[in-house]
XYZ file of N, CA and C in Angstrom:
180
model
N 0.388 -9.223 -10.931
C -0.342 -8.430 -9.872
C -0.392 -9.027 -8.811
N 0.027 -8.697 -7.285
C 0.503 -9.159 -5.801
C -0.909 -8.195 -5.213
N -1.640 -9.300 -4.321
C -2.382 -8.926 -3.255
C -2.013 -8.763 -1.998
N -1.711 -7.454 -1.573
C -1.147 -7.243 -0.161
C -2.455 -6.896 0.672
N -2.472 -6.857 2.070
C -3.144 -6.943 3.084
C -2.162 -5.823 4.233
N -3.149 -4.907 4.227
C -2.377 -3.780 5.372
C -3.571 -2.947 6.292
N -3.671 -2.576 6.957
C -4.304 -1.626 7.797
C -4.251 -0.247 7.645
N -5.330 0.573 7.097
C -5.436 2.035 6.959
C -5.189 2.936 8.003
N -4.275 4.050 8.062
C -3.771 4.207 8.530
C -5.016 5.064 9.718
N -5.766 5.526 8.556
C -6.939 6.301 9.434
C -8.052 5.555 9.934
N -8.650 4.500 9.750
C -9.314 4.090 10.409
C -9.364 2.510 10.891
N -7.927 2.209 10.402
C -7.572 1.005 11.331
C -8.214 -0.274 10.584
N -9.283 -0.318 9.944
C -9.613 -1.247 9.036
C -8.411 -2.625 7.865
N -8.830 -3.179 8.078
C -7.874 -4.391 7.314
C -8.466 -3.941 5.440
N -7.498 -3.466 4.851
C -7.837 -3.621 3.519
C -7.151 -4.481 2.570
N -7.630 -4.491 1.174
C -6.230 -4.857 0.342
C -5.880 -4.163 -0.924
N -5.146 -4.275 -1.487
C -4.955 -3.449 -2.651
C -3.747 -4.575 -3.640
N -4.249 -4.088 -5.132
C -3.230 -5.094 -6.042
C -2.074 -4.419 -6.409
N -0.454 -4.743 -6.135
C 0.231 -4.308 -6.707
C 0.974 -4.637 -7.425
N 1.185 -3.558 -8.512
C 2.009 -4.034 -9.609
C 3.629 -4.753 -9.268
N 4.001 -5.960 -9.552
C 5.510 -6.419 -9.220
C 6.503 -6.108 -10.332
N 5.547 -5.686 -11.383
C 6.337 -5.341 -12.615
C 7.350 -3.583 -12.572
N 7.091 -2.882 -11.328
C 7.404 -1.884 -11.436
C 8.256 -1.973 -9.788
N 9.363 -1.949 -9.978
C 10.479 -2.059 -8.768
C 10.282 -1.344 -7.465
N 10.140 0.133 -8.032
C 10.063 1.221 -6.901
C 8.647 1.835 -6.867
N 7.623 1.831 -6.054
C 6.569 2.596 -6.785
C 6.127 3.492 -5.351
N 5.869 4.730 -5.446
C 5.016 5.536 -4.652
C 3.834 6.556 -4.886
N 2.892 6.158 -4.751
C 1.857 6.819 -4.712
C 0.799 7.172 -3.950
N -0.673 7.650 -4.256
C -1.669 7.920 -3.761
C -2.927 7.432 -3.668
N -3.298 6.561 -2.964
C -4.844 5.781 -3.059
C -5.701 6.187 -1.946
N -7.072 6.026 -2.565
C -7.650 5.781 -1.336
C -8.237 5.109 -0.560
N -8.372 5.204 0.536
C -8.829 3.629 1.628
C -10.361 3.404 1.428
N -10.669 1.578 1.141
C -11.387 1.568 0.588
C -12.605 1.538 1.356
N -12.942 1.968 2.870
C -13.199 1.923 3.693
C -13.955 3.774 4.245
N -12.841 4.005 4.514
C -13.324 5.478 5.118
C -12.520 6.472 3.720
N -12.383 6.111 2.927
C -12.128 7.086 1.434
C -10.888 8.605 1.788
N -10.127 8.263 2.991
C -8.836 8.943 3.204
C -7.757 8.586 2.570
N -7.245 9.774 1.909
C -6.157 9.508 1.061
C -4.699 8.642 1.833
N -3.879 7.557 1.226
C -2.953 6.939 1.856
C -1.854 7.116 0.695
N -0.674 7.495 1.006
C 0.470 7.316 0.223
C 1.402 5.929 0.803
N 1.539 4.989 -0.634
C 1.956 4.216 -0.507
C 3.135 4.017 -1.384
N 4.384 3.502 -0.360
C 5.392 3.278 -0.978
C 5.524 1.870 -0.681
N 5.971 1.270 -1.923
C 6.299 0.091 -2.463
C 7.285 -0.284 -3.078
N 8.604 -1.591 -2.912
C 9.137 -2.003 -3.584
C 9.315 -3.354 -3.695
N 9.993 -3.940 -4.818
C 10.157 -5.580 -5.533
C 11.337 -5.477 -5.814
N 11.623 -6.860 -5.492
C 13.436 -6.901 -5.896
C 12.803 -8.382 -6.565
N 13.239 -8.704 -7.741
C 12.760 -9.910 -8.365
C 11.243 -10.183 -8.617
N 10.545 -8.992 -8.347
C 9.001 -9.330 -8.264
C 8.653 -9.695 -7.128
N 10.013 -10.003 -6.003
C 9.055 -10.356 -4.847
C 9.190 -9.123 -3.737
N 8.057 -8.874 -2.901
C 8.063 -7.750 -2.252
C 8.946 -7.688 -1.072
N 9.850 -6.703 -1.541
C 10.545 -6.198 -0.226
C 10.620 -5.185 0.904
N 9.537 -4.255 0.491
C 8.813 -3.462 1.597
C 7.667 -2.734 1.318
N 6.699 -2.208 2.786
C 5.534 -1.665 1.743
C 5.443 -0.527 2.947
N 5.178 0.386 2.877
C 4.572 1.628 3.778
C 3.599 2.344 3.549
N 2.310 2.462 4.478
C 1.103 2.918 4.065
C 0.858 3.739 5.088
N 0.946 5.316 4.568
C 0.981 6.473 5.643
C 0.230 7.519 5.389
N -0.550 7.978 6.380
C -1.664 9.098 6.397
C -1.311 10.569 5.662
N -1.716 11.230 5.050
C -0.912 12.136 4.248
C -1.300 13.432 5.439
N -1.957 13.269 6.462
C -1.426 14.348 7.229
C -1.151 14.333 8.342
N 0.545 13.782 8.632
C 1.393 13.540 8.989
C 1.953 14.854 9.274
């Protein structure tokens, strides 16, 4: 598991999430731990190294 810090696209608070490095490409929805709004996360790893991370609101 890999801990990654980022800003919530709704409340702009810095939050952290544990990411599973064993899955190369991931897209899923997780609620912000501060404001509880849903965030769509897109994450990709190469050889278990984080290559990209995107967190967007579902209201776009």
